[in-house]
Coordinates of C-alpha atoms in Angstrom, one line a residue:
M29 CA -0.2 -0.1 -0.2
M30 CA 2.7 2.1 0.9
T31 CA 4.4 1.6 -2.9
V32 CA 1.0 2.5 -4.2
R33 CA 0.9 5.7 -2.2
S34 CA 4.4 6.8 -3.1
E35 CA 3.6 6.2 -7.0
L36 CA 0.3 8.0 -6.7
C37 CA 1.9 10.7 -4.6
A38 CA 4.5 11.3 -7.5
A39 CA 2.2 11.4 -10.4
W40 CA 0.0 13.9 -9.0
A41 CA 2.8 15.7 -7.7
T42 CA 3.8 16.1 -11.7
P43 CA 2.0 19.0 -13.0
R44 CA 0.0 18.9 -16.5
K45 CA -1.7 21.9 -17.7
C46 CA -5.3 22.0 -18.3
P47 CA -6.1 24.7 -21.4
A48 CA -8.3 27.2 -20.0
M49 CA -9.0 30.6 -20.7
S50 CA -10.5 33.2 -17.9
E51 CA -12.9 35.6 -18.8
E52 CA -10.5 38.3 -18.3
S53 CA -8.3 36.7 -20.7
A54 CA -10.8 36.2 -23.5
T55 CA -11.9 40.0 -23.1
T56 CA -8.2 41.1 -23.5
S57 CA -7.0 42.4 -26.8
S58 CA -4.5 40.5 -28.7
P59 CA -1.1 41.6 -29.2
S60 CA -2.0 41.9 -33.0
T61 CA -4.3 44.5 -32.5
L62 CA -2.3 46.7 -30.6
Q63 CA -0.2 49.4 -32.3
P64 CA 3.7 48.5 -31.8
R65 CA 5.7 51.0 -30.0
K66 CA 8.6 52.4 -31.4
R67 CA 11.5 51.0 -29.5
W68 CA 15.4 52.0 -29.8
G69 CA 17.7 49.2 -30.3
I70 CA 20.1 47.6 -28.1
V71 CA 23.1 49.2 -30.1
T72 CA 21.6 52.7 -29.9
Q73 CA 20.6 52.2 -26.2
T74 CA 24.3 51.2 -25.3
V75 CA 25.7 53.9 -27.2
L76 CA 23.9 56.5 -25.7
L77 CA 24.2 55.4 -22.5
I78 CA 27.9 55.1 -23.0
T79 CA 28.1 58.3 -24.4
S80 CA 26.2 59.8 -21.7
I81 CA 28.3 58.4 -18.7
A82 CA 31.6 59.4 -20.8
T83 CA 30.1 63.0 -21.1
I84 CA 29.4 63.4 -17.5
A85 CA 32.9 61.9 -16.6
V86 CA 34.5 64.5 -18.8
V87 CA 32.5 67.3 -17.6
V88 CA 33.3 66.4 -13.8
A89 CA 36.8 65.7 -14.7
G90 CA 36.8 69.4 -16.3
I91 CA 35.3 70.7 -13.3
A92 CA 37.8 69.3 -10.9
V93 CA 40.7 69.9 -12.9
A94 CA 40.1 73.6 -13.8
P95 CA 40.9 75.3 -10.6
F96 CA 44.2 73.1 -9.9
V97 CA 45.5 73.8 -13.6
R98 CA 44.8 77.5 -13.2
S99 CA 46.5 77.7 -9.9
A100 CA 49.5 75.4 -11.1
A101 CA 49.7 77.8 -14.1
V102 CA 49.8 81.2 -12.0
A103 CA 52.8 79.0 -9.5
E104 CA 54.7 78.5 -13.2
A105 CA 54.1 82.1 -14.2
S106 CA 55.3 83.5 -10.6
G107 CA 58.3 80.8 -10.9
A108 CA 59.0 81.8 -14.2
L109 CA 59.1 85.8 -13.3
E110 CA 61.3 84.9 -10.6
R111 CA 63.8 83.6 -12.7
L112 CA 63.3 86.3 -15.4
A113 CA 63.5 89.2 -12.4
D114 CA 67.0 87.3 -11.6
L115 CA 68.4 87.3 -15.2
T116 CA 67.3 91.0 -15.6
A117 CA 69.0 92.1 -12.4
A118 CA 72.0 90.4 -13.3
Y119 CA 72.0 92.1 -16.9
V120 CA 71.6 95.9 -15.2
E121 CA 74.4 95.1 -13.2
R122 CA 76.6 94.3 -15.9
S123 CA 75.2 97.3 -17.9
D124 CA 77.5 100.5 -17.5
G125 CA 75.1 102.5 -15.4
R126 CA 74.5 105.2 -17.5
R127 CA 70.9 105.2 -17.8
P128 CA 68.7 107.4 -15.3
P129 CA 67.5 105.4 -12.2
D130 CA 64.0 106.0 -13.1
R131 CA 64.2 105.0 -16.6
L132 CA 62.7 102.0 -17.8
I133 CA 65.3 99.4 -18.5
A134 CA 67.3 98.6 -21.9
R135 CA 65.6 98.5 -25.1
P136 CA 66.6 95.2 -25.9
L137 CA 65.6 93.8 -22.6
E138 CA 62.4 95.6 -22.5
R139 CA 61.4 93.7 -26.2
I140 CA 61.9 90.4 -24.4
L141 CA 60.0 91.5 -21.4
R142 CA 57.1 92.9 -23.4
R143 CA 57.2 89.4 -25.5
E144 CA 56.5 87.7 -22.3
G145 CA 53.6 90.1 -21.1
V146 CA 56.2 91.6 -18.5
T147 CA 56.8 94.9 -17.7
G148 CA 60.2 96.2 -15.8
Y149 CA 61.3 99.3 -14.1
L150 CA 64.6 100.4 -12.7
V151 CA 64.0 102.3 -9.3
S152 CA 65.9 104.2 -6.9
R153 CA 65.7 106.0 -3.5
E154 CA 65.8 109.1 -4.8
G155 CA 62.8 108.6 -7.3
G156 CA 60.6 106.3 -5.4
L157 CA 58.3 104.5 -7.1
P158 CA 57.5 104.9 -10.5
P159 CA 53.7 106.5 -10.8
A160 CA 52.8 103.1 -12.5
L161 CA 53.7 100.9 -9.4
Q162 CA 51.9 103.6 -6.9
G163 CA 49.1 101.7 -5.2
S164 CA 50.2 98.4 -7.0
G165 CA 50.5 96.9 -3.6
I166 CA 54.0 97.3 -3.0
S167 CA 54.4 98.5 0.7
D168 CA 57.0 101.0 2.0
D169 CA 58.6 98.4 4.4
E170 CA 58.7 96.3 1.1
F171 CA 60.3 99.0 -0.9
N172 CA 62.6 100.0 1.6
A173 CA 64.2 96.2 1.9
L174 CA 64.1 95.9 -1.8
L175 CA 66.3 99.1 -1.8
A176 CA 68.3 97.8 1.4
G177 CA 69.3 94.4 -0.8
E178 CA 66.6 92.0 -0.2
S179 CA 64.1 90.3 -3.1
I180 CA 60.5 90.8 -2.6
S181 CA 58.0 88.8 -4.2
S182 CA 54.4 90.0 -3.7
R183 CA 51.1 90.2 -5.6
G184 CA 48.8 93.4 -6.4
R185 CA 47.0 95.6 -8.5
D186 CA 47.3 97.6 -11.7
G187 CA 46.0 101.0 -12.2
R188 CA 42.7 99.4 -13.8
G189 CA 42.2 96.8 -11.1
G190 CA 43.6 93.7 -12.9
R191 CA 45.5 91.6 -10.6
I192 CA 49.5 91.3 -11.1
L193 CA 52.3 89.1 -10.2
I194 CA 55.7 91.4 -8.7
E195 CA 58.8 90.6 -8.3
G196 CA 61.8 93.1 -6.9
R197 CA 65.2 92.4 -7.2
P198 CA 68.2 94.6 -5.8
V199 CA 71.1 96.3 -7.9
T200 CA 73.9 98.6 -7.5
G201 CA 72.2 102.4 -6.9
G202 CA 68.4 100.8 -6.9
A203 CA 66.6 98.1 -8.0
V204 CA 64.6 96.2 -10.6
I205 CA 60.6 95.7 -10.4
L206 CA 59.0 93.4 -12.9
T207 CA 55.2 92.9 -12.9
Q208 CA 53.3 90.7 -15.1
S209 CA 49.3 90.3 -15.4
V210 CA 48.1 87.1 -13.7
D211 CA 45.9 86.9 -16.7
V212 CA 48.5 86.8 -19.1
A213 CA 50.3 84.1 -16.9
G214 CA 46.7 82.6 -16.8
E215 CA 46.8 82.4 -20.6
L216 CA 49.3 79.1 -19.8
G217 CA 46.7 77.4 -17.5
T218 CA 43.6 78.3 -20.2
K219 CA 46.0 76.4 -23.0
F220 CA 46.6 73.2 -21.0
L221 CA 42.7 73.5 -20.4
A222 CA 42.6 73.4 -24.0
R223 CA 45.0 70.9 -24.2
I224 CA 43.1 68.6 -21.4
A225 CA 39.6 69.3 -23.1
A226 CA 40.6 68.2 -26.4
A227 CA 42.4 64.8 -24.8
L228 CA 38.7 64.2 -23.1
A229 CA 37.0 64.9 -25.8
L230 CA 39.2 62.5 -28.1
G231 CA 38.6 59.8 -25.2
L232 CA 34.8 60.7 -25.3
V233 CA 34.7 60.0 -29.3
I234 CA 36.6 56.6 -28.8
S235 CA 34.6 55.4 -25.9
V236 CA 31.7 55.9 -28.1
G237 CA 33.2 54.1 -31.1
I238 CA 34.3 51.2 -28.7
A239 CA 30.9 51.3 -27.1
Y240 CA 29.2 51.0 -30.7
V241 CA 31.6 48.3 -31.5
V242 CA 30.5 46.1 -28.5
A243 CA 27.1 46.9 -28.8
R244 CA 27.3 45.5 -32.0
R245 CA 28.8 42.3 -31.2
L246 CA 26.8 41.7 -28.0
S247 CA 23.8 42.2 -30.5
R248 CA 24.5 40.3 -33.1
P249 CA 23.4 36.8 -31.3
L250 CA 20.0 38.5 -30.3
R251 CA 19.7 39.4 -34.1
E252 CA 20.3 35.9 -35.1
A253 CA 18.0 34.9 -32.6
Q254 CA 15.3 37.3 -33.7
G255 CA 15.5 35.9 -37.0
V256 CA 15.2 32.3 -35.9
A257 CA 12.3 33.5 -34.1
H258 CA 10.7 34.8 -36.9
R259 CA 11.4 32.1 -38.9
M260 CA 9.9 29.6 -36.6
A261 CA 6.8 31.7 -36.4
G262 CA 6.8 30.9 -40.1
G263 CA 6.6 27.2 -39.2
E264 CA 10.4 26.1 -40.2
R265 CA 11.6 23.7 -37.9
D266 CA 15.0 23.2 -38.8
E267 CA 16.5 26.2 -37.6
R268 CA 19.4 26.1 -34.7
L269 CA 21.1 28.8 -32.9
T270 CA 24.5 28.4 -32.0
P271 CA 24.8 29.7 -28.2
R272 CA 27.3 32.6 -27.9
G273 CA 28.2 35.5 -26.4
P274 CA 27.4 36.5 -22.7
A275 CA 25.4 33.8 -20.3
E276 CA 22.3 35.5 -20.7
V277 CA 22.5 35.7 -24.8
A278 CA 23.6 32.4 -24.8
D279 CA 20.4 31.0 -22.5
I280 CA 18.1 32.6 -25.0
A281 CA 19.7 30.8 -27.7
E282 CA 19.4 27.5 -25.6
A283 CA 15.7 28.2 -24.9
L284 CA 14.9 29.0 -28.6
N285 CA 16.4 26.0 -29.5
A286 CA 14.5 23.9 -26.8
L287 CA 11.3 25.8 -27.8
N288 CA 11.8 25.0 -31.6
A289 CA 12.4 21.1 -30.6
A290 CA 9.4 21.2 -28.4
L291 CA 7.4 22.4 -31.1
A292 CA 8.3 20.2 -33.4
T293 CA 7.4 17.3 -31.1
S294 CA 4.5 18.8 -30.3
E295 CA 3.5 19.3 -34.1
G296 CA 4.5 15.7 -34.9
R297 CA 2.1 14.4 -32.1
Q298 CA -0.9 16.6 -33.6
R299 CA 0.0 15.0 -36.9
E300 CA 0.1 11.9 -35.8
F301 CA -3.1 12.6 -33.5
L302 CA -4.9 13.6 -36.5
L303 CA -3.8 10.8 -38.3
S304 CA -5.4 8.2 -35.5
V305 CA -8.4 10.3 -35.6
S306 CA -9.1 10.0 -38.7
H307 CA -8.5 6.4 -38.8
E308 CA -10.8 6.0 -36.2
L309 CA -13.2 7.9 -37.7
R310 CA -13.1 6.1 -41.1
T311 CA -13.2 2.9 -39.5
P312 CA -16.9 2.7 -38.2
L313 CA -17.8 5.0 -41.4
T314 CA -16.6 2.4 -43.6
A315 CA -18.8 -0.1 -41.9
I316 CA -21.6 1.9 -42.2
R317 CA -21.3 2.3 -45.4
G318 CA -20.5 -1.0 -46.5
Y319 CA -24.0 -2.1 -44.8
A320 CA -25.7 0.8 -46.0
E321 CA -24.6 -0.5 -49.6
A322 CA -25.5 -4.0 -49.0
L323 CA -29.0 -2.9 -47.6
N324 CA -29.3 -0.6 -50.9
D325 CA -28.4 -3.8 -53.3
D326 CA -30.3 -5.9 -51.4
I327 CA -27.9 -8.5 -51.1
L328 CA -28.5 -9.3 -47.6
D329 CA -30.6 -12.4 -46.1
P330 CA -33.8 -11.3 -44.3
E331 CA -32.2 -13.4 -41.4
Q332 CA -29.1 -11.2 -41.5
L333 CA -30.9 -7.8 -40.8
T334 CA -30.9 -7.8 -37.3
S335 CA -27.6 -8.4 -37.1
V336 CA -26.4 -5.8 -39.7
G337 CA -29.0 -3.1 -37.8
A338 CA -27.1 -3.8 -34.4
T339 CA -23.4 -3.3 -36.3
I340 CA -24.5 -0.2 -37.9
G341 CA -26.1 1.1 -34.5
H342 CA -22.8 0.0 -32.9
E343 CA -20.5 1.7 -35.2
A344 CA -22.8 4.8 -35.1
S345 CA -22.8 4.7 -31.2
R346 CA -18.9 4.5 -31.7
L347 CA -18.6 7.2 -34.0
D348 CA -20.7 9.4 -32.2
R349 CA -18.6 8.9 -28.8
L350 CA -15.6 9.7 -30.6
V351 CA -17.0 13.1 -31.9
H352 CA -18.3 13.9 -28.8
D353 CA -14.9 13.3 -27.1
L354 CA -13.1 15.7 -30.1
L355 CA -15.6 18.4 -29.0
D356 CA -15.6 17.8 -25.4
L357 CA -11.7 18.0 -25.6
A358 CA -11.8 21.3 -27.9
R359 CA -14.5 22.7 -25.6
L360 CA -12.2 22.4 -22.3
G361 CA -10.2 25.2 -23.2
A362 CA -13.1 27.6 -23.7
A363 CA -14.2 29.8 -21.0
D364 CA -17.7 28.8 -21.4
F365 CA -17.5 24.9 -20.5
H366 CA -19.1 24.6 -17.4
V367 CA -19.0 21.8 -15.0
N368 CA -22.3 21.5 -12.8
A369 CA -21.1 20.3 -9.5
A370 CA -23.2 18.8 -6.7
D371 CA -22.7 16.6 -4.2
V372 CA -23.3 12.9 -5.3
D373 CA -22.6 9.0 -3.8
V374 CA -19.9 7.9 -5.9
R375 CA -20.9 4.7 -5.4
E376 CA -24.2 4.9 -7.3
I377 CA -22.2 6.2 -10.2
L378 CA -19.9 3.4 -10.1
T379 CA -22.7 0.7 -9.6
E380 CA -24.4 1.8 -12.9
A381 CA -21.3 1.9 -15.0
A382 CA -20.2 -1.8 -13.8
E383 CA -23.8 -2.8 -14.6
V384 CA -23.3 -1.5 -18.1
W385 CA -19.6 -2.6 -18.7
R386 CA -20.2 -6.0 -17.0
T387 CA -22.4 -7.3 -20.5
R388 CA -19.4 -5.8 -22.6
C389 CA -16.6 -7.5 -21.1
D390 CA -18.4 -10.6 -20.5
R391 CA -18.8 -10.2 -24.4
D392 CA -15.1 -10.2 -24.7
G393 CA -14.5 -12.6 -22.2
V394 CA -12.8 -10.3 -19.6
T395 CA -14.3 -10.7 -16.1
L396 CA -15.5 -7.2 -14.2
T397 CA -14.8 -6.6 -10.8
L398 CA -16.4 -3.9 -8.5
A399 CA -15.0 -3.1 -5.0
E400 CA -17.9 -1.0 -3.2
A401 CA -17.6 0.7 0.0
A402 CA -19.1 -0.2 3.2
R403 CA -21.0 3.3 3.4
P404 CA -21.9 6.2 1.0
V405 CA -19.3 8.2 -0.6
Y406 CA -20.5 11.8 -1.1
V407 CA -18.1 13.8 -3.3
H408 CA -18.7 17.2 -5.0
V409 CA -18.5 16.7 -8.6
D410 CA -20.6 16.8 -12.0
A411 CA -21.9 13.5 -12.1
M412 CA -22.5 13.3 -15.9
R413 CA -18.8 14.3 -16.6
L414 CA -17.7 11.7 -13.5
R415 CA -19.7 8.8 -15.3
Q416 CA -17.8 10.1 -18.7
I417 CA -14.3 9.8 -17.0
I418 CA -15.5 6.1 -15.9
D419 CA -16.1 5.2 -19.3
N420 CA -13.0 6.5 -20.8
L421 CA -11.2 4.7 -18.4
M422 CA -13.3 1.3 -19.0
E423 CA -12.8 1.5 -22.4
N424 CA -9.1 1.6 -22.5
A425 CA -9.1 -0.8 -20.0
L426 CA -11.1 -3.4 -22.4
R427 CA -9.1 -2.5 -25.3
V428 CA -6.0 -3.5 -23.7
S429 CA -6.9 -6.6 -21.4
P430 CA -6.6 -9.9 -23.3
Q431 CA -9.6 -12.5 -23.2
G432 CA -9.8 -14.3 -19.9
S433 CA -8.2 -11.5 -18.2
Q434 CA -9.7 -9.3 -15.2
I435 CA -10.4 -5.7 -15.2
H436 CA -10.9 -4.2 -11.5
L437 CA -12.9 -1.2 -11.0
A438 CA -12.9 0.4 -7.0
I439 CA -13.4 3.4 -4.7
H440 CA -10.6 4.1 -2.3
T441 CA -11.0 6.5 0.9
D442 CA -8.7 5.3 3.3
A443 CA -5.7 7.9 4.1
A444 CA -3.3 5.6 2.9
I445 CA -4.3 6.4 -0.6
A446 CA -6.9 9.3 -0.4
D447 CA -5.3 11.4 2.3
G448 CA -8.5 12.3 3.7
S449 CA -10.1 14.8 1.5
F450 CA -10.4 12.9 -1.6
A451 CA -12.0 9.8 -2.7
V452 CA -9.8 7.8 -5.1
I453 CA -11.4 5.7 -8.3
E454 CA -9.0 3.3 -9.7
V455 CA -9.6 1.1 -12.9
R456 CA -7.0 -1.5 -13.4
D457 CA -6.4 -3.4 -16.2
S458 CA -4.6 -6.7 -17.2
G459 CA -2.8 -5.1 -20.2
P460 CA 0.7 -5.2 -21.4
G461 CA 1.6 -2.3 -18.9
L462 CA 3.4 1.1 -19.7
S463 CA 7.1 1.9 -19.3
E464 CA 8.2 5.0 -17.1
D465 CA 8.6 7.1 -20.6
D466 CA 5.0 5.8 -21.2
L467 CA 3.9 7.2 -18.0
A468 CA 4.8 10.5 -18.6
V469 CA 2.9 11.1 -21.8
A470 CA -0.3 8.7 -21.0
F471 CA -2.8 11.5 -20.7
E472 CA -1.5 13.3 -24.0
P473 CA -3.6 12.9 -27.1
G474 CA -1.8 10.7 -29.4
A475 CA 1.3 10.0 -27.5
L476 CA 0.8 6.4 -27.3
H477 CA -1.1 6.0 -30.2
E478 CA 2.0 7.3 -31.9
R479 CA 4.3 4.7 -29.8
Y480 CA 2.4 1.7 -30.4
R481 CA 0.4 2.0 -33.3
G482 CA 0.4 -1.5 -35.2
V483 CA 2.7 -3.1 -32.0
R484 CA -0.3 -3.7 -29.8
P485 CA -4.1 -2.4 -29.1
V486 CA -3.8 1.5 -28.7
G487 CA -6.9 3.9 -29.1
T488 CA -6.5 7.8 -30.2
G489 CA -5.7 8.6 -26.4
L490 CA -8.4 10.9 -26.8
G491 CA -10.2 9.4 -23.8
L492 CA -7.3 9.5 -21.2
A493 CA -6.8 13.5 -22.2
L494 CA -10.3 14.1 -21.3
V495 CA -10.1 12.0 -18.4
D496 CA -7.1 14.2 -17.1
R497 CA -8.4 17.5 -18.2
L498 CA -12.2 16.7 -16.7
A499 CA -10.7 15.7 -13.5
S500 CA -8.4 18.9 -13.0
R501 CA -11.7 20.9 -14.3
M502 CA -13.8 19.1 -10.9
G503 CA -10.9 19.8 -8.7
G504 CA -9.2 16.6 -8.8
A505 CA -6.3 15.0 -10.7
A506 CA -5.4 12.0 -13.0
A507 CA -2.5 9.7 -12.3
V508 CA -1.6 6.3 -13.6
T509 CA 0.7 3.6 -12.2
S510 CA 2.2 0.3 -14.1
S511 CA 3.9 -2.7 -14.1
P512 CA 4.9 -3.7 -17.4
G513 CA 3.8 -7.1 -18.2
V514 CA 1.4 -6.9 -15.6
G515 CA -1.0 -4.1 -16.0
S516 CA -1.9 -0.5 -15.4
S517 CA -3.9 1.1 -12.6
F518 CA -5.6 4.6 -13.5
W519 CA -6.3 6.7 -10.4
I520 CA -8.9 9.8 -10.4
R521 CA -8.8 11.6 -7.0
I522 CA -11.7 13.7 -6.7
P523 CA -12.7 16.0 -3.8
L524 CA -15.1 14.8 -1.1
A525 CA -18.3 16.7 -0.3

């Protein structure tokens, strides 16, 4: 019993989807009716993203570097002015000393200084500060220290209010004072900033180019996957992608390959299913047409009419049942398929079914046994659909059970099998049984027919597919256990009332 329980738990734990459509999904517009929204490609988005990041980095770097560059430029200009002041003082010391002490320095040196944006003065104690340097920021103490033989370095403002650098060097009989505008000194920083900006802009262009190349390389497998997906949608099933690129992109390729293989398998099963259904439809039609032609040609003996009529009726019923099964299987996926559930005693349904099927079993030389429950077992189901499930299972069991064998029909309520919240109906045949692979597809239409057609008695699979889906619609489940060579047991779990 524990083995049966474990097998059932494993079988019921295996999910099988029952096609169904909710009212919400039925009223939702299909994707084909919606206007496609224009989207940017992954290359464009990647390039824009990298461009934005690189631009922000360039702007932030420029803002951060500019003050340091300007400070460094002014410091460099100040150092250069110091060295130039030293050179100018040395030049003046070597001159003949015949120029007035308050006169501008010699013209050749003056041209050099002007070329560097520097203004030079020779000053003495008697002449004092030139008018151009008065108010520049050189204090009397600094001026006296300069004349006393000390060098000075200072900053101030010119007559127009502009900031200047000041360097003073003592010479014989006076001093040399050089001034340079900070703005002129900052031109070096501006040039340096321009070069940095050009380098950053070049880096930005290079990064955009690299981003474009990388994005194109990354998106190539996606474009290939897109093409394969479109061809798959067009019905091609020989397509296969070679997984490459990043792991996520490679996963998409593998998923498409798996989907394509699954679609090919599903379509193959559908073709086989249609072939099997057409064969099942043709068999009773052929019998009916043959007997109809015989009746029309008046070639039957009067004593044969009764058996011929019975055969025609039997084949017509078989044809009617097959058509109804097809319709029910199709309608199970529709929103208007209703299950009229009510509280019923499952014992009564099993007894009625057993009486009907015992006659057919006796005719085929098969013994039908019924294990009834000792007390009423009320379940919440649609009685007509439950009878349809039992009939389909009995039809399948009788088909595979050889003459002289036995079919067992039972209801279980014990906790070892039914788990206390369900009742379990069992139909056990004496057929060849099912393998592990067969158990996985036993309730799929046409799957077993495709495997065993011409090998052993097998139906279209419509009945078992209906059993599974009807059980699911009534809140239950279907499962199958089997021992190859011994037989199979089909179990239907239905909720207790």
